[in-house]
Amino acid sequence: MTLLESPRAFMPLHPQGNALASQSAQRSLPTLFAAGAEIYAQGETCNCLYRVEFGAVRIYRLLADGRRQISAFHLAGETFGFEAGDTHHFFAEAIVATGIRVLRTAPGAADLLPMALKSLVRAQEHLLVLGRQNALERVSAFLADMAERQGGLRQVELPMSRNDIADYLGLTIETVSRIFTRLKQEGVIRLPSLRRVEIVKLQVLHDLLA
Amino acid sequence: MTLLESPRAFMPLHPQGNALASQSAQRSLPTLFAAGAEIYAQGETCNCLYRVEFGAVRIYRLLADGRRQISAFHLAGETFGFEAGDTHHFFAEAIVATGIRVLRTAPGAADLLPMALKSLVRAQEHLLVLGRQNALERVSAFLADMAERQGGLRQVELPMSRNDIADYLGLTIETVSRIFTRLKQEGVIRLPSLRRVEIVKLQVLHDLLA
DNA sequence: CGGGAGATTGAGCCCCGTCAAAAACAGTGG
DNA sequence: CCACTGTTTTTGACGGGGCTCAATCTCCCG
């Protein structure tokens, strides 16, 4: 039911485009992707990792009927693109204008494993949210997580749309919207703008995480 | 709502017991755990990996109110215990009488990363099931997965209880039971015994995975 | 100011959870 | 082999949380 927002992903702004593998220098300028641009697709061969310099990325899979599950968001400073085998099992798209640095993967690098394990723990914790928490708890967990990843400030930027949030939390956009409204009415959050949340009662959010 | 099946996990049968870290030889006999015995607990320090020689293991987390999410089952031949940091974030328990071989982890070992990545892909694919599939699709995905991991035979052993299956699929035992009954009535599966499933129409299961 | 995508709100319904009872199963001991 | 007991599974009735469908509103950006 949930469709991609862009019928066709935009082309990357940077001339190198999708031919990321052709980049050679590790310290080159980051490649710039426009909002909605595809970074890699399911089925593509993969031999690189990607580091977000600025912006945000969504990792997702699709079912045949268009249902989408976003398995992770990646913000500035985070590394993604881990795969078992030599092809990508997921799609990666820039959510907003995003700078990506390609890391040519030395397969034996010692620091790869810790990053992969961090992704694993993240995914496993998200399983708990999707499997056993209701809509209110899911949105609370999401907001608390976003706040923590942005340094624990009260003001949180949400680069992604309600649609993205819904597909990440296994809900519909309507339900996400209703929960936002409810949290606002109860004074837990404020919504200065659509993509900005101010967390007023952080403790309430954490209490909801049981 | 979902409680642990054993009010208190049994003690391991093998004298080494939980002091797994004291084992030295890589090629030692596997440690035997009785059904329900704890292999490690959330919060324990970890420096080993574990390989299932025979039997089956569940990996799970608990919410404060007792809700449980099983993030993975591990069958004979599979390796588990990957963690970011030095403490376990999950519980691991033997489901039935299970032999476990402890692998002392050489942190730089080249073959660790592929196994960790396999766990990561498994977790991410399970996110799709929990986030975007209904009860019928979840049970079908589970049965197809179990069949594939047991060599693709028609006869599938289910070492885990309905309770475990429910907590893995984010459902209740009642719903799991109803779906089993429904698949049976539609001739997709047969249930020779409680813990044994014969898959009659494998294609139907796969069609349900969209 | 108008147009369009995204977000919010409302009404109704359905899948699945909850609660309860019956049935099947697994031990245990006689 | 069977009676007895506790656990697991199945089945039923019912209610509610979240989905569906549809209308309205808000925010951008020309």
GROMACS .gro file of C-alpha atoms (C1' of nucleotides) in nm:
model
  480
    1MET     CA    1   0.000   0.000   0.000
    2THR     CA    2   0.275   0.242   0.075
    3LEU     CA    3   0.429   0.371  -0.241
    4LEU     CA    4   0.757   0.534  -0.308
    5GLU     CA    5   0.731   0.903  -0.285
    6SER     CA    6   0.916   0.969  -0.608
    7PRO     CA    7   0.781   0.777  -0.904
    8ARG     CA    8   1.133   0.780  -1.036
    9ALA     CA    9   1.428   0.869  -0.818
   10PHE     CA   10   1.610   1.184  -0.917
   11MET     CA   11   1.952   1.166  -1.064
   12PRO     CA   12   2.240   1.249  -0.836
   13LEU     CA   13   2.363   1.602  -0.872
   14HIS     CA   14   2.726   1.507  -0.885
   15PRO     CA   15   2.858   1.417  -1.230
   16GLN     CA   16   2.999   1.086  -1.112
   17GLY     CA   17   2.641   0.981  -1.063
   18ASN     CA   18   2.574   0.623  -0.973
   19ALA     CA   19   2.909   0.498  -1.095
   20LEU     CA   20   3.035   0.507  -0.743
   21ALA     CA   21   3.270   0.219  -0.795
   22SER     CA   22   3.468   0.432  -1.036
   23GLN     CA   23   3.572   0.669  -0.762
   24SER     CA   24   3.924   0.604  -0.658
   25ALA     CA   25   4.052   0.838  -0.393
   26GLN     CA   26   3.933   0.763  -0.042
   27ARG     CA   27   3.954   1.129   0.054
   28SER     CA   28   3.766   1.266  -0.244
   29LEU     CA   29   3.481   1.510  -0.210
   30PRO     CA   30   3.157   1.347  -0.105
   31THR     CA   31   2.913   1.262  -0.379
   32LEU     CA   32   2.599   1.471  -0.359
   33PHE     CA   33   2.258   1.309  -0.390
   34ALA     CA   34   1.935   1.503  -0.431
   35ALA     CA   35   1.631   1.425  -0.221
   36GLY     CA   36   1.491   1.095  -0.342
   37ALA     CA   37   1.799   0.991  -0.537
   38GLU     CA   38   1.890   0.624  -0.532
   39ILE     CA   39   2.227   0.538  -0.381
   40TYR     CA   40   2.207   0.170  -0.459
   41ALA     CA   41   1.936  -0.078  -0.553
   42GLN     CA   42   1.847  -0.427  -0.448
   43GLY     CA   43   2.035  -0.673  -0.665
   44GLU     CA   44   2.323  -0.443  -0.751
   45THR     CA   45   2.670  -0.574  -0.684
   46CYS     CA   46   2.832  -0.415  -0.383
   47ASN     CA   47   3.190  -0.372  -0.281
   48CYS     CA   48   3.182  -0.045  -0.096
   49LEU     CA   49   3.063   0.108   0.224
   50TYR     CA   50   2.904   0.449   0.243
   51ARG     CA   51   2.944   0.719   0.500
   52VAL     CA   52   2.690   0.997   0.543
   53GLU     CA   53   2.867   1.334   0.554
   54PHE     CA   54   2.547   1.535   0.580
   55GLY     CA   55   2.181   1.470   0.515
   56ALA     CA   56   1.998   1.142   0.573
   57VAL     CA   57   1.946   0.804   0.406
   58ARG     CA   58   1.675   0.539   0.417
   59ILE     CA   59   1.741   0.166   0.374
   60TYR     CA   60   1.438  -0.035   0.269
   61ARG     CA   61   1.285  -0.335   0.100
   62LEU     CA   62   0.966  -0.369  -0.100
   63LEU     CA   63   0.705  -0.641  -0.122
   64ALA     CA   64   0.562  -0.728  -0.461
   65ASP     CA   65   0.245  -0.529  -0.394
   66GLY     CA   66   0.434  -0.214  -0.301
   67ARG     CA   67   0.437  -0.244   0.076
   68ARG     CA   68   0.763  -0.095   0.198
   69GLN     CA   69   0.962  -0.156   0.513
   70ILE     CA   70   1.237   0.087   0.603
   71SER     CA   71   1.487  -0.110   0.809
   72ALA     CA   72   1.706   0.185   0.904
   73PHE     CA   73   1.767   0.557   0.876
   74HIS     CA   74   2.126   0.680   0.864
   75LEU     CA   75   2.223   1.030   0.970
   76ALA     CA   76   2.543   1.232   0.941
   77GLY     CA   77   2.846   1.040   1.061
   78GLU     CA   78   2.698   0.694   1.022
   79THR     CA   79   2.821   0.419   0.792
   80PHE     CA   80   2.599   0.181   0.596
   81GLY     CA   81   2.606  -0.064   0.307
   82PHE     CA   82   2.702  -0.385   0.487
   83GLU     CA   83   2.591  -0.692   0.296
   84ALA     CA   84   2.638  -1.065   0.310
   85GLY     CA   85   2.748  -1.182  -0.030
   86ASP     CA   86   2.822  -0.961  -0.325
   87THR     CA   87   2.483  -0.809  -0.403
   88HIS     CA   88   2.272  -0.558  -0.216
   89HIS     CA   89   1.961  -0.699  -0.052
   90PHE     CA   90   1.807  -0.357   0.003
   91PHE     CA   91   1.755  -0.019  -0.153
   92ALA     CA   92   1.929   0.294  -0.027
   93GLU     CA   93   1.799   0.641  -0.107
   94ALA     CA   94   1.885   0.991   0.002
   95ILE     CA   95   1.596   1.142   0.199
   96VAL     CA   96   1.711   1.501   0.158
   97ALA     CA   97   2.009   1.651  -0.021
   98THR     CA   98   2.284   1.428   0.112
   99GLY     CA   99   2.661   1.401   0.088
  100ILE     CA  100   2.797   1.048   0.076
  101ARG     CA  101   3.159   0.944   0.098
  102VAL     CA  102   3.237   0.608  -0.053
  103LEU     CA  103   3.474   0.390   0.145
  104ARG     CA  104   3.653   0.134  -0.065
  105THR     CA  105   3.625  -0.170   0.150
  106ALA     CA  106   3.942  -0.344   0.249
  107PRO     CA  107   3.766  -0.669   0.336
  108GLY     CA  108   3.996  -0.749   0.623
  109ALA     CA  109   3.985  -0.410   0.787
  110ALA     CA  110   3.971  -0.453   1.161
  111ASP     CA  111   3.721  -0.175   1.222
  112LEU     CA  112   3.455  -0.316   0.993
  113LEU     CA  113   3.323  -0.570   1.238
  114PRO     CA  114   3.234  -0.323   1.516
  115MET     CA  115   3.035  -0.111   1.273
  116ALA     CA  116   2.855  -0.414   1.133
  117LEU     CA  117   2.772  -0.528   1.485
  118LYS     CA  118   2.630  -0.188   1.566
  119SER     CA  119   2.395  -0.223   1.272
  120LEU     CA  120   2.303  -0.570   1.392
  121VAL     CA  121   2.215  -0.456   1.743
  122ARG     CA  122   2.014  -0.169   1.599
  123ALA     CA  123   1.817  -0.403   1.377
  124GLN     CA  124   1.753  -0.646   1.661
  125GLU     CA  125   1.631  -0.372   1.889
  126HIS     CA  126   1.401  -0.252   1.616
  127LEU     CA  127   1.257  -0.604   1.599
  128LEU     CA  128   1.137  -0.558   1.955
  129VAL     CA  129   0.960  -0.238   1.857
  130LEU     CA  130   0.790  -0.386   1.552
  131GLY     CA  131   0.702  -0.714   1.715
  132ARG     CA  132   0.580  -0.614   2.057
  133GLN     CA  133   0.501  -0.242   2.087
  134ASN     CA  134   0.185  -0.051   2.001
  135ALA     CA  135   0.163   0.263   1.793
  136LEU     CA  136   0.220   0.503   2.083
  137GLU     CA  137   0.524   0.313   2.201
  138ARG     CA  138   0.667   0.291   1.849
  139VAL     CA  139   0.645   0.663   1.784
  140SER     CA  140   0.788   0.735   2.129
  141ALA     CA  141   1.079   0.501   2.069
  142PHE     CA  142   1.141   0.666   1.736
  143LEU     CA  143   1.144   1.017   1.880
  144ALA     CA  144   1.365   0.919   2.172
  145ASP     CA  145   1.607   0.751   1.933
  146MET     CA  146   1.621   1.050   1.700
  147ALA     CA  147   1.676   1.283   1.993
  148GLU     CA  148   1.959   1.071   2.127
  149ARG     CA  149   2.129   1.045   1.787
  150GLN     CA  150   2.120   1.423   1.753
  151GLY     CA  151   2.305   1.477   2.076
  152GLY     CA  152   2.016   1.468   2.318
  153LEU     CA  153   1.894   1.815   2.237
  154ARG     CA  154   1.532   1.908   2.292
  155GLN     CA  155   1.496   2.026   1.933
  156VAL     CA  156   1.495   1.732   1.695
  157GLU     CA  157   1.515   1.752   1.317
  158LEU     CA  158   1.311   1.497   1.124
  159PRO     CA  159   1.455   1.486   0.774
  160MET     CA  160   1.206   1.217   0.673
  161SER     CA  161   0.838   1.247   0.584
  162ARG     CA  162   0.549   1.097   0.780
  163ASN     CA  163   0.538   0.835   0.510
  164ASP     CA  164   0.898   0.735   0.585
  165ILE     CA  165   0.829   0.726   0.957
  166ALA     CA  166   0.525   0.508   0.901
  167ASP     CA  167   0.717   0.263   0.684
  168TYR     CA  168   0.993   0.251   0.943
  169LEU     CA  169   0.756   0.185   1.233
  170GLY     CA  170   0.526  -0.056   1.050
  171LEU     CA  171   0.229   0.182   1.074
  172THR     CA  172   0.026   0.400   0.837
  173ILE     CA  173   0.078   0.771   0.791
  174GLU     CA  174  -0.264   0.833   0.945
  175THR     CA  175  -0.173   0.651   1.263
  176VAL     CA  176   0.162   0.828   1.289
  177SER     CA  177  -0.012   1.160   1.245
  178ARG     CA  178  -0.273   1.077   1.509
  179ILE     CA  179  -0.002   0.979   1.760
  180PHE     CA  180   0.187   1.303   1.695
  181THR     CA  181  -0.131   1.497   1.758
  182ARG     CA  182  -0.197   1.304   2.076
  183LEU     CA  183   0.155   1.360   2.211
  184LYS     CA  184   0.118   1.728   2.129
  185GLN     CA  185  -0.217   1.755   2.307
  186GLU     CA  186  -0.072   1.585   2.614
  187GLY     CA  187   0.214   1.833   2.621
  188VAL     CA  188   0.484   1.571   2.561
  189ILE     CA  189   0.607   1.735   2.241
  190ARG     CA  190   0.564   2.055   2.044
  191LEU     CA  191   0.567   2.081   1.666
  192PRO     CA  192   0.723   2.417   1.568
  193SER     CA  193   0.714   2.296   1.208
  194LEU     CA  194   0.635   1.977   1.022
  195ARG     CA  195   0.989   1.846   1.025
  196ARG     CA  196   1.090   1.973   1.365
  197VAL     CA  197   0.993   1.835   1.704
  198GLU     CA  198   1.059   1.983   2.043
  199ILE     CA  199   1.059   1.725   2.317
  200VAL     CA  200   0.904   1.879   2.625
  201LYS     CA  201   0.868   1.577   2.852
  202LEU     CA  202   1.148   1.340   2.765
  203GLN     CA  203   1.073   1.132   3.071
  204VAL     CA  204   0.727   1.050   2.944
  205LEU     CA  205   0.874   0.919   2.622
  206HIS     CA  206   1.116   0.698   2.809
  207ASP     CA  207   0.845   0.571   3.041
  208LEU     CA  208   0.655   0.457   2.736
  209LEU     CA  209   0.949   0.239   2.637
  210ALA     CA  210   0.885   0.011   2.936
  211MET     CA  211   0.172  -1.076   2.830
  212THR     CA  212   0.394  -1.351   2.713
  213LEU     CA  213   0.583  -1.512   2.993
  214LEU     CA  214   0.882  -1.733   2.993
  215GLU     CA  215   0.786  -2.094   2.981
  216SER     CA  216   1.013  -2.201   3.263
  217PRO     CA  217   0.970  -2.000   3.581
  218ARG     CA  218   1.337  -2.058   3.638
  219ALA     CA  219   1.566  -2.193   3.370
  220PHE     CA  220   1.707  -2.537   3.439
  221MET     CA  221   2.070  -2.579   3.515
  222PRO     CA  222   2.288  -2.704   3.237
  223LEU     CA  223   2.355  -3.075   3.255
  224HIS     CA  224   2.725  -3.046   3.190
  225PRO     CA  225   2.941  -2.978   3.497
  226GLN     CA  226   3.107  -2.678   3.332
  227GLY     CA  227   2.771  -2.513   3.354
  228ASN     CA  228   2.754  -2.145   3.282
  229ALA     CA  229   3.122  -2.087   3.337
  230LEU     CA  230   3.173  -2.113   2.966
  231ALA     CA  231   3.460  -1.870   2.964
  232SER     CA  232   3.664  -2.117   3.162
  233GLN     CA  233   3.668  -2.361   2.878
  234SER     CA  234   3.996  -2.355   2.699
  235ALA     CA  235   4.023  -2.607   2.420
  236GLN     CA  236   3.847  -2.512   2.100
  237ARG     CA  237   3.786  -2.877   2.017
  238SER     CA  238   3.639  -2.976   2.350
  239LEU     CA  239   3.314  -3.166   2.382
  240PRO     CA  240   3.011  -2.949   2.339
  241THR     CA  241   2.843  -2.828   2.654
  242LEU     CA  242   2.499  -2.977   2.701
  243PHE     CA  243   2.205  -2.757   2.797
  244ALA     CA  244   1.869  -2.892   2.903
  245ALA     CA  245   1.548  -2.756   2.756
  246GLY     CA  246   1.494  -2.408   2.895
  247ALA     CA  247   1.849  -2.364   3.023
  248GLU     CA  248   2.000  -2.019   2.994
  249ILE     CA  249   2.312  -1.992   2.778
  250TYR     CA  250   2.373  -1.627   2.853
  251ALA     CA  251   2.175  -1.338   2.993
  252GLN     CA  252   2.129  -0.974   2.903
  253GLY     CA  253   2.399  -0.771   3.074
  254GLU     CA  254   2.653  -1.050   3.107
  255THR     CA  255   2.996  -0.981   2.969
  256CYS     CA  256   3.068  -1.161   2.645
  257ASN     CA  257   3.385  -1.265   2.475
  258CYS     CA  258   3.282  -1.584   2.301
  259LEU     CA  259   3.076  -1.706   2.014
  260TYR     CA  260   2.858  -2.013   2.034
  261ARG     CA  261   2.799  -2.282   1.778
  262VAL     CA  262   2.495  -2.507   1.790
  263GLU     CA  263   2.603  -2.872   1.751
  264PHE     CA  264   2.253  -3.011   1.792
  265GLY     CA  265   1.924  -2.883   1.928
  266ALA     CA  266   1.794  -2.528   1.900
  267VAL     CA  267   1.838  -2.189   2.067
  268ARG     CA  268   1.621  -1.879   2.104
  269ILE     CA  269   1.761  -1.524   2.126
  270TYR     CA  270   1.525  -1.274   2.285
  271ARG     CA  271   1.464  -0.954   2.476
  272LEU     CA  272   1.202  -0.867   2.734
  273LEU     CA  273   1.005  -0.553   2.801
  274ALA     CA  274   0.948  -0.449   3.160
  275ASP     CA  275   0.592  -0.584   3.158
  276GLY     CA  276   0.700  -0.927   3.037
  277ARG     CA  277   0.635  -0.893   2.666
  278ARG     CA  278   0.898  -1.095   2.486
  279GLN     CA  279   1.040  -1.064   2.136
  280ILE     CA  280   1.245  -1.351   2.001
  281SER     CA  281   1.481  -1.200   1.747
  282ALA     CA  282   1.620  -1.528   1.615
  283PHE     CA  283   1.618  -1.904   1.637
  284HIS     CA  284   1.944  -2.090   1.582
  285LEU     CA  285   1.953  -2.450   1.464
  286ALA     CA  286   2.232  -2.706   1.434
  287GLY     CA  287   2.537  -2.571   1.253
  288GLU     CA  288   2.462  -2.203   1.314
  289THR     CA  289   2.676  -1.959   1.511
  290PHE     CA  290   2.543  -1.690   1.741
  291GLY     CA  291   2.650  -1.455   2.019
  292PHE     CA  292   2.764  -1.152   1.819
  293GLU     CA  293   2.749  -0.834   2.024
  294ALA     CA  294   2.859  -0.475   1.994
  295GLY     CA  295   3.053  -0.386   2.304
  296ASP     CA  296   3.142  -0.622   2.582
  297THR     CA  297   2.804  -0.712   2.728
  298HIS     CA  298   2.518  -0.917   2.589
  299HIS     CA  299   2.212  -0.721   2.487
  300PHE     CA  300   1.990  -1.029   2.468
  301PHE     CA  301   1.912  -1.356   2.638
  302ALA     CA  302   1.998  -1.691   2.485
  303GLU     CA  303   1.826  -2.011   2.595
  304ALA     CA  304   1.823  -2.370   2.478
  305ILE     CA  305   1.480  -2.463   2.345
  306VAL     CA  306   1.534  -2.838   2.368
  307ALA     CA  307   1.832  -3.041   2.489
  308THR     CA  308   2.110  -2.868   2.302
  309GLY     CA  309   2.483  -2.911   2.250
  310ILE     CA  310   2.681  -2.588   2.228
  311ARG     CA  311   3.043  -2.550   2.132
  312VAL     CA  312   3.212  -2.236   2.259
  313LEU     CA  313   3.438  -2.060   2.013
  314ARG     CA  314   3.698  -1.844   2.177
  315THR     CA  315   3.682  -1.534   1.968
  316ALA     CA  316   4.000  -1.414   1.807
  317PRO     CA  317   3.869  -1.061   1.753
  318GLY     CA  318   4.051  -1.018   1.424
  319ALA     CA  319   3.949  -1.346   1.273
  320ALA     CA  320   3.870  -1.297   0.909
  321ASP     CA  321   3.569  -1.525   0.905
  322LEU     CA  322   3.381  -1.343   1.178
  323LEU     CA  323   3.251  -1.066   0.957
  324PRO     CA  324   3.067  -1.289   0.708
  325MET     CA  325   2.884  -1.465   0.988
  326ALA     CA  326   2.792  -1.139   1.155
  327LEU     CA  327   2.664  -1.005   0.824
  328LYS     CA  328   2.449  -1.312   0.778
  329SER     CA  329   2.288  -1.241   1.112
  330LEU     CA  330   2.238  -0.880   1.006
  331VAL     CA  331   2.064  -0.970   0.681
  332ARG     CA  332   1.845  -1.221   0.866
  333ALA     CA  333   1.741  -0.958   1.118
  334GLN     CA  334   1.668  -0.702   0.847
  335GLU     CA  335   1.455  -0.946   0.652
  336HIS     CA  336   1.266  -1.028   0.968
  337LEU     CA  337   1.194  -0.657   1.007
  338LEU     CA  338   1.000  -0.674   0.681
  339VAL     CA  339   0.792  -0.961   0.817
  340LEU     CA  340   0.714  -0.790   1.146
  341GLY     CA  341   0.657  -0.448   0.998
  342ARG     CA  342   0.454  -0.517   0.688
  343GLN     CA  343   0.305  -0.869   0.681
  344ASN     CA  344  -0.017  -1.000   0.831
  345ALA     CA  345  -0.055  -1.311   1.046
  346LEU     CA  346  -0.100  -1.552   0.755
  347GLU     CA  347   0.204  -1.417   0.576
  348ARG     CA  348   0.415  -1.427   0.892
  349VAL     CA  349   0.341  -1.790   0.967
  350SER     CA  350   0.397  -1.881   0.603
  351ALA     CA  351   0.732  -1.704   0.600
  352PHE     CA  352   0.828  -1.884   0.918
  353LEU     CA  353   0.738  -2.226   0.783
  354ALA     CA  354   0.912  -2.164   0.452
  355ASP     CA  355   1.223  -2.047   0.637
  356MET     CA  356   1.228  -2.347   0.868
  357ALA     CA  357   1.182  -2.583   0.574
  358GLU     CA  358   1.467  -2.423   0.384
  359ARG     CA  359   1.701  -2.434   0.683
  360GLN     CA  360   1.630  -2.803   0.726
  361GLY     CA  361   1.738  -2.888   0.375
  362GLY     CA  362   1.414  -2.819   0.193
  363LEU     CA  363   1.248  -3.140   0.301
  364ARG     CA  364   0.871  -3.165   0.321
  365GLN     CA  365   0.885  -3.282   0.680
  366VAL     CA  366   0.983  -2.996   0.910
  367GLU     CA  367   1.073  -3.027   1.277
  368LEU     CA  368   0.961  -2.742   1.500
  369PRO     CA  369   1.169  -2.763   1.816
  370MET     CA  370   0.998  -2.456   1.958
  371SER     CA  371   0.655  -2.421   2.117
  372ARG     CA  372   0.366  -2.219   1.977
  373ASN     CA  373   0.456  -1.963   2.240
  374ASP     CA  374   0.805  -1.928   2.094
  375ILE     CA  375   0.667  -1.902   1.742
  376ALA     CA  376   0.424  -1.632   1.852
  377ASP     CA  377   0.695  -1.431   2.023
  378TYR     CA  378   0.914  -1.463   1.716
  379LEU     CA  379   0.641  -1.351   1.477
  380GLY     CA  380   0.497  -1.076   1.695
  381LEU     CA  381   0.163  -1.255   1.735
  382THR     CA  382  -0.026  -1.438   2.011
  383ILE     CA  383  -0.031  -1.813   2.052
  384GLU     CA  384  -0.401  -1.812   1.971
  385THR     CA  385  -0.345  -1.642   1.638
  386VAL     CA  386  -0.059  -1.877   1.550
  387SER     CA  387  -0.277  -2.173   1.633
  388ARG     CA  388  -0.564  -2.041   1.424
  389ILE     CA  389  -0.337  -1.987   1.124
  390PHE     CA  390  -0.200  -2.340   1.157
  391THR     CA  391  -0.553  -2.473   1.160
  392ARG     CA  392  -0.645  -2.267   0.860
  393LEU     CA  393  -0.342  -2.381   0.657
  394LYS     CA  394  -0.427  -2.737   0.751
  395GLN     CA  395  -0.789  -2.700   0.644
  396GLU     CA  396  -0.680  -2.555   0.311
  397GLY     CA  397  -0.450  -2.850   0.253
  398VAL     CA  398  -0.132  -2.642   0.253
  399ILE     CA  399   0.022  -2.830   0.547
  400ARG     CA  400  -0.040  -3.141   0.753
  401LEU     CA  401   0.033  -3.175   1.124
  402PRO     CA  402   0.141  -3.534   1.195
  403SER     CA  403   0.224  -3.423   1.547
  404LEU     CA  404   0.240  -3.099   1.741
  405ARG     CA  405   0.604  -3.031   1.666
  406ARG     CA  406   0.614  -3.169   1.316
  407VAL     CA  407   0.479  -3.007   1.001
  408GLU     CA  408   0.450  -3.159   0.657
  409ILE     CA  409   0.442  -2.900   0.384
  410VAL     CA  410   0.204  -3.019   0.115
  411LYS     CA  411   0.181  -2.711  -0.105
  412LEU     CA  412   0.512  -2.531  -0.077
  413GLN     CA  413   0.420  -2.307  -0.369
  414VAL     CA  414   0.123  -2.166  -0.179
  415LEU     CA  415   0.351  -2.070   0.108
  416HIS     CA  416   0.589  -1.892  -0.127
  417ASP     CA  417   0.306  -1.715  -0.305
  418LEU     CA  418   0.202  -1.573   0.029
  419LEU     CA  419   0.543  -1.413   0.066
  420ALA     CA  420   0.463  -1.171  -0.218
  421DC     C1'  421  -0.268   3.394  -0.531
  422DG     C1'  422  -0.338   2.949  -0.708
  423DG     C1'  423  -0.180   2.464  -0.744
  424DG     C1'  424  -0.013   2.042  -0.559
  425DA     C1'  425   0.203   1.742  -0.243
  426DG     C1'  426   0.207   1.623   0.217
  427DA     C1'  427  -0.030   1.613   0.662
  428DT     C1'  428  -0.434   1.605   0.951
  429DT     C1'  429  -0.890   1.468   1.083
  430DG     C1'  430  -1.313   1.189   1.069
  431DA     C1'  431  -1.620   0.765   1.007
  432DG     C1'  432  -1.647   0.285   0.965
  433DC     C1'  433  -1.466  -0.168   0.958
  434DC     C1'  434  -1.170  -0.568   1.017
  435DC     C1'  435  -0.791  -0.827   1.180
  436DC     C1'  436  -0.602  -0.974   1.565
  437DG     C1'  437  -0.567  -0.945   2.079
  438DT     C1'  438  -0.812  -1.063   2.508
  439DC     C1'  439  -1.055  -1.355   2.800
  440DA     C1'  440  -1.242  -1.799   2.884
  441DA     C1'  441  -1.329  -2.282   2.822
  442DA     C1'  442  -1.252  -2.719   2.615
  443DA     C1'  443  -0.945  -3.047   2.414
  444DA     C1'  444  -0.511  -3.274   2.333
  445DC     C1'  445  -0.089  -3.402   2.511
  446DA     C1'  446   0.292  -3.543   2.837
  447DG     C1'  447   0.444  -3.721   3.244
  448DT     C1'  448   0.408  -3.991   3.677
  449DG     C1'  449   0.290  -4.331   3.962
  450DG     C1'  450   0.008  -4.711   4.071
  451DC     C1'  451  -0.228  -5.042   3.094
  452DC     C1'  452  -0.481  -4.687   3.301
  453DA     C1'  453  -0.609  -4.313   3.613
  454DC     C1'  454  -0.462  -3.865   3.753
  455DT     C1'  455  -0.248  -3.403   3.702
  456DG     C1'  456  -0.050  -3.017   3.495
  457DT     C1'  457   0.086  -2.808   3.067
  458DT     C1'  458   0.025  -2.693   2.594
  459DT     C1'  459  -0.274  -2.629   2.222
  460DT     C1'  460  -0.706  -2.546   2.016
  461DT     C1'  461  -1.145  -2.331   1.970
  462DG     C1'  462  -1.501  -1.981   2.065
  463DA     C1'  463  -1.704  -1.514   2.169
  464DC     C1'  464  -1.613  -1.051   2.202
  465DG     C1'  465  -1.392  -0.594   2.192
  466DG     C1'  466  -1.051  -0.263   2.050
  467DG     C1'  467  -0.646  -0.067   1.811
  468DG     C1'  468  -0.505   0.041   1.394
  469DC     C1'  469  -0.618   0.023   0.879
  470DT     C1'  470  -0.911   0.195   0.495
  471DC     C1'  471  -1.137   0.533   0.256
  472DA     C1'  472  -1.244   1.000   0.207
  473DA     C1'  473  -1.252   1.488   0.300
  474DT     C1'  474  -1.018   1.886   0.469
  475DC     C1'  475  -0.632   2.148   0.598
  476DT     C1'  476  -0.148   2.320   0.585
  477DC     C1'  477   0.260   2.426   0.388
  478DC     C1'  478   0.550   2.529   0.008
  479DC     C1'  479   0.696   2.728  -0.412
  480DG     C1'  480   0.601   2.906  -0.831
   0.00000   0.00000   0.00000
